Amino acid sequence: MASGPQFRLLGPLEVRLDGSPVVLRAGKHRALLAALLLRPNRVVPVTELVEHVWGVTPPARTRGTLQTYVMRLRAALGDPSLIQTAADGYRMRVDPLAVDVHRFADAAARGRAAATSNDLVTARKAFAEALDLWRGPVLSDVPSETLHSEHAPRLIELLMTVHEQQIDVELALGNHADLVPELFTLTRDHPLRERFWGQLMLALYRSSRQAEALEAFRQLDRTLDEQLGIDPSEELRSLHQAILVGAPGLAAPVVSREPERAPASPMRLPDDIADFTGREWHVDRIAGLVTGAAVPIVTLAGQPGVGKTTLAVHVAHLLRERFPDGQLYVDLRGYALGPPADGLDVLSRFLRALGVPPDEIPPDADEQSTMLRSLLSGRRMLLMLDNASAPDQVRPLLPGTASCRVIVTSRDDLRGLIAMNGARTVPVDVFGAPESAALLEKLLGPGEHAELAERCGHLPLALRVAAAYLAGRDDVTISGSPIELAYAALPPAPQRLFRLLSLVPGPDFTPEAASALADVDAEGLLTVLAIAKLVVSATPGRYRFHDELVRYAAALREESDSPSEQQVAWTALLNHYARGVERCAELLYPGMVRLPSSASGPAPRISNSDEALAWLDAERPNLTAAIRHAAQHGPASMAWQLADALRGYLWIGQHVGEWLATAHHGLQAAQASAHRPAEAAMHANLGTLYLRLGEYALSVEHHNLAIELYRALGDKDAEAGVLNNLSLVHRRSGRLGEARDALVRCLGMLRSADSVSTCLYNLGQLAVELGELDGAVEHFSQALALAPNADSHTYLGMALRLQGRLAEARTHLERAVEIGNVPAGEAETLENLAALELAEGKAEDALSLASRALSLVADGGDQQVATSVRITLGDARRALFDFDIAAELYEQALATARRIGYASGEVRALIGLTVVWRDLERPDDARSAADQAVRRSAELGLHALENLARELA
């Protein structure tokens, strides 16, 4: 997707600036903007604009009124240069790919090209990308008859064509059975479009439904005769005849179903229980719906404790072979005492399970949802969404492809999913008397259990708790609530632990967390509670509550434990979490400055970085919930301490949703407590996060607030650190003068040699981007004098190479190799050596060095360095006349640079593409890349790159 403003016309008109919507309330303003966007970078004459905006009744002062509308549009868009005035009209200066109409056409063209070259996987992705852009009728809220009459029919026809082409690709991939429900809908909605009917006939035939395929032809024949008085086309009649005789040419293709991105570690279903009992009708009904042709979602609805999750998991295990590409499971916690599962977190977890590297997961929930649908397209997977409280919790997680199916459990029937998503509900009630008796016989042995089943209300949860209570007690009967009796039968220590565990705000807990909470050795007590069925061991070493049991435990706690006892337990749990996060921080990012800690008590047993990452991954939902609860209920200091200590992990893992939530909760707690150092740290935290998201205006705002607070506190070291980060925000957003100002201010505050040298590195790199190579050499030389490390030698070598002082450059770069560095630093050194070899005409040596550099950062490493290395590798490939490979490398670099906001990398990649497109005799593509390079470098103030781009243009 293009950077900058984004415009959507395929549905209601939408404008987004820096990710935020811009509302255009006036219909004529929307019509004017749509008219310009439909012809980007071309002058639209005033006469045409008048017709599009006012139709046949323009106002008296047409041109003046139009000028006023243009002025208001410019103000709303925040950049007057977007709409340019020409001699006889106006021009919208925008990358066409920033407009969904043109992005749709681009994706459709890529899909057709890939399909023509038989690259079916790429074609499927491109067509899915195109179709996902449609949000409703084109220009649906734009009041312009001429725009609708001129553009809507063309776009709708293109939409139908893409649908047809996408279905052809899916048929070629062997996905005929999955297409049948969609084709039934398309033929119903477009009964005169013969190609859909032909595709339906073929999909039915290949699904061993020959009779239905022939009936589809007869239905089309009747429809055409009644409405148009014509016969089906020769192509359809030939297909009909081939189906009649079972022609071998209609057989489904034999296709390798290996996905282009193999799932790294698909989430597994919870274990099926060994003593599953009854529910034969439900099992058959759910399995039939899930594997049938027309039901994408099955919802199991019923009261708490009725066994919905157990039933769903059992069916999902039975159907595993029908979904060979895996299963995804999540507990949405829609009815938990604590917060429900965060949608952004769930989407991120699903994407990671499907093999998406963390740095490639987009920060926006809508984009994540689109990526999920794209990855699931064509795969046969089963999704189980447990404990959903509302349709909106479910919709972002739906696959949108008939090859994947979804089982949802809920206390409600989720009618919104029925109405809008084609779901079917299977009600789940309590057991019948025979099922209760069968379960109790399995659990307690043969006997008369009817009275016990009645006392339990035939509720599976109550039956299991009662059976656990009665096991081995021949002289005891159930005379009240099984759960109350099971609790009453416990000794005081497990009773107290049961009550206090209801304080845990997250989804589960470990024996260590339980021990800290209750100030006891909890491992044996948890075993007692698990035997009594009052807690469940979800996975080895982790326990959780059933929703109803945690509510019962919380009610008991409020009755039995004083507020001070509860507060002591809650604080002890937070101390456990804080000490664990601090221990992980010491192992994973020891150099990161953190707020002082007030946590006490022993740290969890974590001895190395692998264990630290595993602990944080497992506890992440609990930590997020704990921070939120501490911010709202206290102690507030724990909210900001945990949020601050976690930020390094959240940065490393790119856990954007949790990062945003924890930083905001930490800021809320700091502001409520008027704790200025914590407030400053949280603003700095948010500034870093918004930099990661490319939300530069918000990043600058939070960085400036942090600077003001640190200045008021007299903390020059912290202020300098934030100024250094602020300079990076300004560099990323193209405000290089402001970036230099921030670095100069930062430099004046620093005291340690390491800090000064880091600031000098940044000033030197900024000078390189500005084309001030003498200044860059000076800054890097000063940094080298202060800190003679590998980075110093690499950066000075880079600047000397750019000056043409190749021998001196080689000396420093080779010294950097001798000293050694972290992978990203070593990759930078090798890349600069590769560029030096290219400058000396040694392309093979350059290729070897650049390839080594890429191997260090390609798989989850520093993506800015990886982008730069790919550009240099492309230069080496081009020097060796491998033009196609060079073009692919430049395109990969361009995509990454735009995604991470690496401005100079974006321009360098565009310059590389300009040259290689010329080599490949694609002058239009070369001209487009050169024009983009000139525009972006001029916008960003990258003078050296701008001069080069202008020469090429």
mmCIF file of N, CA and C in Angstrom, residues 210-268:
data_model
loop_
_atom_site.group_PDB
_atom_site.id
_atom_site.type_symbol
_atom_site.label_atom_id
_atom_site.label_comp_id
_atom_site.label_asym_id
_atom_site.label_seq_id
_atom_site.Cartn_x
_atom_site.Cartn_y
_atom_site.Cartn_z
ATOM 1 N N GLN A 210 -22.967 -34.866 -9.872
ATOM 2 C CA GLN A 210 -23.261 -34.737 -11.300
ATOM 3 C C GLN A 210 -24.714 -34.326 -11.534
ATOM 4 N N ALA A 211 -25.632 -34.914 -10.783
ATOM 5 C CA ALA A 211 -27.050 -34.595 -10.994
ATOM 6 C C ALA A 211 -27.328 -33.116 -10.727
ATOM 7 N N GLU A 212 -26.715 -32.575 -9.676
ATOM 8 C CA GLU A 212 -26.919 -31.159 -9.368
ATOM 9 C C GLU A 212 -26.284 -30.273 -10.432
ATOM 10 N N ALA A 213 -25.166 -30.714 -10.998
ATOM 11 C CA ALA A 213 -24.537 -29.941 -12.075
ATOM 12 C C ALA A 213 -25.460 -29.863 -13.285
ATOM 13 N N LEU A 214 -26.095 -30.976 -13.635
ATOM 14 C CA LEU A 214 -27.021 -30.982 -14.766
ATOM 15 C C LEU A 214 -28.264 -30.154 -14.466
ATOM 16 N N GLU A 215 -28.726 -30.178 -13.217
ATOM 17 C CA GLU A 215 -29.878 -29.369 -12.834
ATOM 18 C C GLU A 215 -29.530 -27.880 -12.908
ATOM 19 N N ALA A 216 -28.308 -27.512 -12.568
ATOM 20 C CA ALA A 216 -27.890 -26.115 -12.678
ATOM 21 C C ALA A 216 -28.002 -25.647 -14.128
ATOM 22 N N PHE A 217 -27.610 -26.503 -15.083
ATOM 23 C CA PHE A 217 -27.725 -26.130 -16.492
ATOM 24 C C PHE A 217 -29.191 -25.939 -16.884
ATOM 25 N N ARG A 218 -30.064 -26.847 -16.431
ATOM 26 C CA ARG A 218 -31.482 -26.714 -16.766
ATOM 27 C C ARG A 218 -32.059 -25.428 -16.181
ATOM 28 N N GLN A 219 -31.636 -25.068 -14.968
ATOM 29 C CA GLN A 219 -32.120 -23.833 -14.346
ATOM 30 C C GLN A 219 -31.666 -22.611 -15.151
ATOM 31 N N LEU A 220 -30.412 -22.600 -15.590
ATOM 32 C CA LEU A 220 -29.911 -21.497 -16.414
ATOM 33 C C LEU A 220 -30.688 -21.431 -17.726
ATOM 34 N N ASP A 221 -30.932 -22.577 -18.341
ATOM 35 C CA ASP A 221 -31.659 -22.633 -19.612
ATOM 36 C C ASP A 221 -33.040 -21.996 -19.458
ATOM 37 N N ARG A 222 -33.751 -22.342 -18.377
ATOM 38 C CA ARG A 222 -35.079 -21.764 -18.141
ATOM 39 C C ARG A 222 -34.996 -20.260 -17.922
ATOM 40 N N THR A 223 -34.007 -19.817 -17.137
ATOM 41 C CA THR A 223 -33.876 -18.395 -16.816
ATOM 42 C C THR A 223 -33.613 -17.567 -18.075
ATOM 43 N N LEU A 224 -32.704 -18.032 -18.921
ATOM 44 C CA LEU A 224 -32.385 -17.294 -20.148
ATOM 45 C C LEU A 224 -33.575 -17.265 -21.092
ATOM 46 N N ASP A 225 -34.293 -18.362 -21.160
ATOM 47 C CA ASP A 225 -35.461 -18.421 -22.049
ATOM 48 C C ASP A 225 -36.559 -17.473 -21.563
ATOM 49 N N GLU A 226 -36.816 -17.479 -20.247
ATOM 50 C CA GLU A 226 -37.893 -16.647 -19.715
ATOM 51 C C GLU A 226 -37.560 -15.161 -19.764
ATOM 52 N N GLN A 227 -36.321 -14.801 -19.480
ATOM 53 C CA GLN A 227 -35.985 -13.383 -19.366
ATOM 54 C C GLN A 227 -35.470 -12.774 -20.660
ATOM 55 N N LEU A 228 -34.756 -13.559 -21.487
ATOM 56 C CA LEU A 228 -34.150 -12.988 -22.691
ATOM 57 C C LEU A 228 -34.581 -13.687 -23.978
ATOM 58 N N GLY A 229 -35.197 -14.842 -23.842
ATOM 59 C CA GLY A 229 -35.608 -15.580 -25.029
ATOM 60 C C GLY A 229 -34.442 -16.147 -25.819
ATOM 61 N N ILE A 230 -33.335 -16.512 -25.142
ATOM 62 C CA ILE A 230 -32.159 -17.060 -25.817
ATOM 63 C C ILE A 230 -31.751 -18.360 -25.149
ATOM 64 N N ASP A 231 -30.857 -19.089 -25.827
ATOM 65 C CA ASP A 231 -30.313 -20.335 -25.295
ATOM 66 C C ASP A 231 -28.974 -20.078 -24.624
ATOM 67 N N PRO A 232 -28.519 -21.001 -23.778
ATOM 68 C CA PRO A 232 -27.162 -20.881 -23.221
ATOM 69 C C PRO A 232 -26.118 -20.867 -24.336
ATOM 70 N N SER A 233 -24.957 -20.316 -24.031
ATOM 71 C CA SER A 233 -23.894 -20.211 -25.025
ATOM 72 C C SER A 233 -23.394 -21.581 -25.443
ATOM 73 N N GLU A 234 -22.686 -21.592 -26.569
ATOM 74 C CA GLU A 234 -22.107 -22.838 -27.062
ATOM 75 C C GLU A 234 -21.160 -23.446 -26.027
ATOM 76 N N GLU A 235 -20.415 -22.578 -25.325
ATOM 77 C CA GLU A 235 -19.475 -23.057 -24.305
ATOM 78 C C GLU A 235 -20.204 -23.798 -23.193
ATOM 79 N N LEU A 236 -21.329 -23.236 -22.723
ATOM 80 C CA LEU A 236 -22.101 -23.895 -21.652
ATOM 81 C C LEU A 236 -22.732 -25.179 -22.145
ATOM 82 N N ARG A 237 -23.215 -25.202 -23.408
ATOM 83 C CA ARG A 237 -23.829 -26.431 -23.943
ATOM 84 C C ARG A 237 -22.777 -27.535 -24.072
ATOM 85 N N SER A 238 -21.556 -27.142 -24.462
ATOM 86 C CA SER A 238 -20.483 -28.150 -24.569
ATOM 87 C C SER A 238 -20.124 -28.703 -23.193
ATOM 88 N N LEU A 239 -20.095 -27.831 -22.191
ATOM 89 C CA LEU A 239 -19.805 -28.280 -20.830
ATOM 90 C C LEU A 239 -20.904 -29.216 -20.344
ATOM 91 N N HIS A 240 -22.154 -28.891 -20.659
ATOM 92 C CA HIS A 240 -23.286 -29.743 -20.272
ATOM 93 C C HIS A 240 -23.133 -31.141 -20.872
ATOM 94 N N GLN A 241 -22.773 -31.188 -22.160
ATOM 95 C CA GLN A 241 -22.610 -32.479 -22.827
ATOM 96 C C GLN A 241 -21.459 -33.261 -22.212
ATOM 97 N N ALA A 242 -20.361 -32.576 -21.887
ATOM 98 C CA ALA A 242 -19.208 -33.254 -21.290
ATOM 99 C C ALA A 242 -19.569 -33.837 -19.930
ATOM 100 N N ILE A 243 -20.393 -33.116 -19.146
ATOM 101 C CA ILE A 243 -20.817 -33.629 -17.841
ATOM 102 C C ILE A 243 -21.716 -34.844 -18.028
ATOM 103 N N LEU A 244 -22.575 -34.810 -19.035
ATOM 104 C CA LEU A 244 -23.466 -35.948 -19.292
ATOM 105 C C LEU A 244 -22.677 -37.232 -19.530
ATOM 106 N N VAL A 245 -21.569 -37.125 -20.274
ATOM 107 C CA VAL A 245 -20.817 -38.334 -20.638
ATOM 108 C C VAL A 245 -19.638 -38.572 -19.710
ATOM 109 N N GLY A 246 -19.450 -37.699 -18.716
ATOM 110 C CA GLY A 246 -18.318 -37.869 -17.797
ATOM 111 C C GLY A 246 -16.980 -37.757 -18.492
ATOM 112 N N ALA A 247 -16.803 -36.716 -19.295
ATOM 113 C CA ALA A 247 -15.577 -36.555 -20.088
ATOM 114 C C ALA A 247 -14.357 -36.494 -19.184
ATOM 115 N N PRO A 248 -13.290 -37.225 -19.511
ATOM 116 C CA PRO A 248 -12.083 -37.215 -18.659
ATOM 117 C C PRO A 248 -11.469 -35.828 -18.490
ATOM 118 N N GLY A 249 -11.638 -34.974 -19.476
ATOM 119 C CA GLY A 249 -11.051 -33.640 -19.392
ATOM 120 C C GLY A 249 -11.623 -32.778 -18.285
ATOM 121 N N LEU A 250 -12.736 -33.173 -17.699
ATOM 122 C CA LEU A 250 -13.342 -32.401 -16.616
ATOM 123 C C LEU A 250 -12.798 -32.792 -15.251
ATOM 124 N N ALA A 251 -11.954 -33.801 -15.192
ATOM 125 C CA ALA A 251 -11.466 -34.266 -13.886
ATOM 126 C C ALA A 251 -10.713 -33.150 -13.164
ATOM 127 N N ALA A 252 -10.788 -33.194 -11.848
ATOM 128 C CA ALA A 252 -10.104 -32.182 -11.037
ATOM 129 C C ALA A 252 -8.596 -32.317 -11.197
ATOM 130 N N PRO A 253 -7.868 -31.207 -11.175
ATOM 131 C CA PRO A 253 -6.412 -31.274 -11.288
ATOM 132 C C PRO A 253 -5.804 -31.889 -10.038
ATOM 133 N N VAL A 254 -4.668 -32.524 -10.224
ATOM 134 C CA VAL A 254 -3.903 -33.036 -9.095
ATOM 135 C C VAL A 254 -2.931 -31.934 -8.689
ATOM 136 N N VAL A 255 -3.154 -31.374 -7.498
ATOM 137 C CA VAL A 255 -2.404 -30.192 -7.077
ATOM 138 C C VAL A 255 -1.705 -30.480 -5.770
ATOM 139 N N SER A 256 -0.448 -30.070 -5.675
ATOM 140 C CA SER A 256 0.247 -30.115 -4.380
ATOM 141 C C SER A 256 -0.337 -29.052 -3.488
ATOM 142 N N ARG A 257 -0.789 -29.413 -2.308
ATOM 143 C CA ARG A 257 -1.473 -28.477 -1.424
ATOM 144 C C ARG A 257 -0.520 -27.867 -0.397
ATOM 145 N N GLU A 258 0.783 -27.967 -0.663
ATOM 146 C CA GLU A 258 1.744 -27.409 0.275
ATOM 147 C C GLU A 258 1.638 -25.893 0.265
ATOM 148 N N PRO A 259 1.388 -25.243 1.371
ATOM 149 C CA PRO A 259 1.254 -23.789 1.371
ATOM 150 C C PRO A 259 2.599 -23.118 1.136
ATOM 151 N N GLU A 260 2.516 -21.899 0.548
ATOM 152 C CA GLU A 260 3.751 -21.171 0.282
ATOM 153 C C GLU A 260 4.410 -20.703 1.559
ATOM 154 N N ARG A 261 3.678 -20.561 2.657
ATOM 155 C CA ARG A 261 4.267 -20.224 3.963
ATOM 156 C C ARG A 261 3.757 -21.244 4.959
ATOM 157 N N ALA A 262 4.584 -22.217 5.260
ATOM 158 C CA ALA A 262 4.139 -23.285 6.145
ATOM 159 C C ALA A 262 3.924 -22.746 7.550
ATOM 160 N N PRO A 263 2.824 -23.133 8.189
ATOM 161 C CA PRO A 263 2.617 -22.670 9.555
ATOM 162 C C PRO A 263 3.772 -23.087 10.449
ATOM 163 N N ALA A 264 4.242 -22.147 11.250
ATOM 164 C CA ALA A 264 5.400 -22.426 12.097
ATOM 165 C C ALA A 264 5.028 -23.383 13.225
ATOM 166 N N SER A 265 3.979 -23.074 13.946
ATOM 167 C CA SER A 265 3.554 -23.934 15.051
ATOM 168 C C SER A 265 2.082 -23.656 15.309
ATOM 169 N N PRO A 266 1.198 -24.260 14.509
ATOM 170 C CA PRO A 266 -0.229 -23.955 14.645
ATOM 171 C C PRO A 266 -0.710 -24.213 16.063
ATOM 172 N N MET A 267 -1.566 -23.339 16.554
ATOM 173 C CA MET A 267 -2.113 -23.529 17.898
ATOM 174 C C MET A 267 -2.885 -24.843 17.956
ATOM 175 N N ARG A 268 -2.671 -25.558 19.011
ATOM 176 C CA ARG A 268 -3.335 -26.849 19.161
ATOM 177 C C ARG A 268 -4.636 -26.680 19.918
#
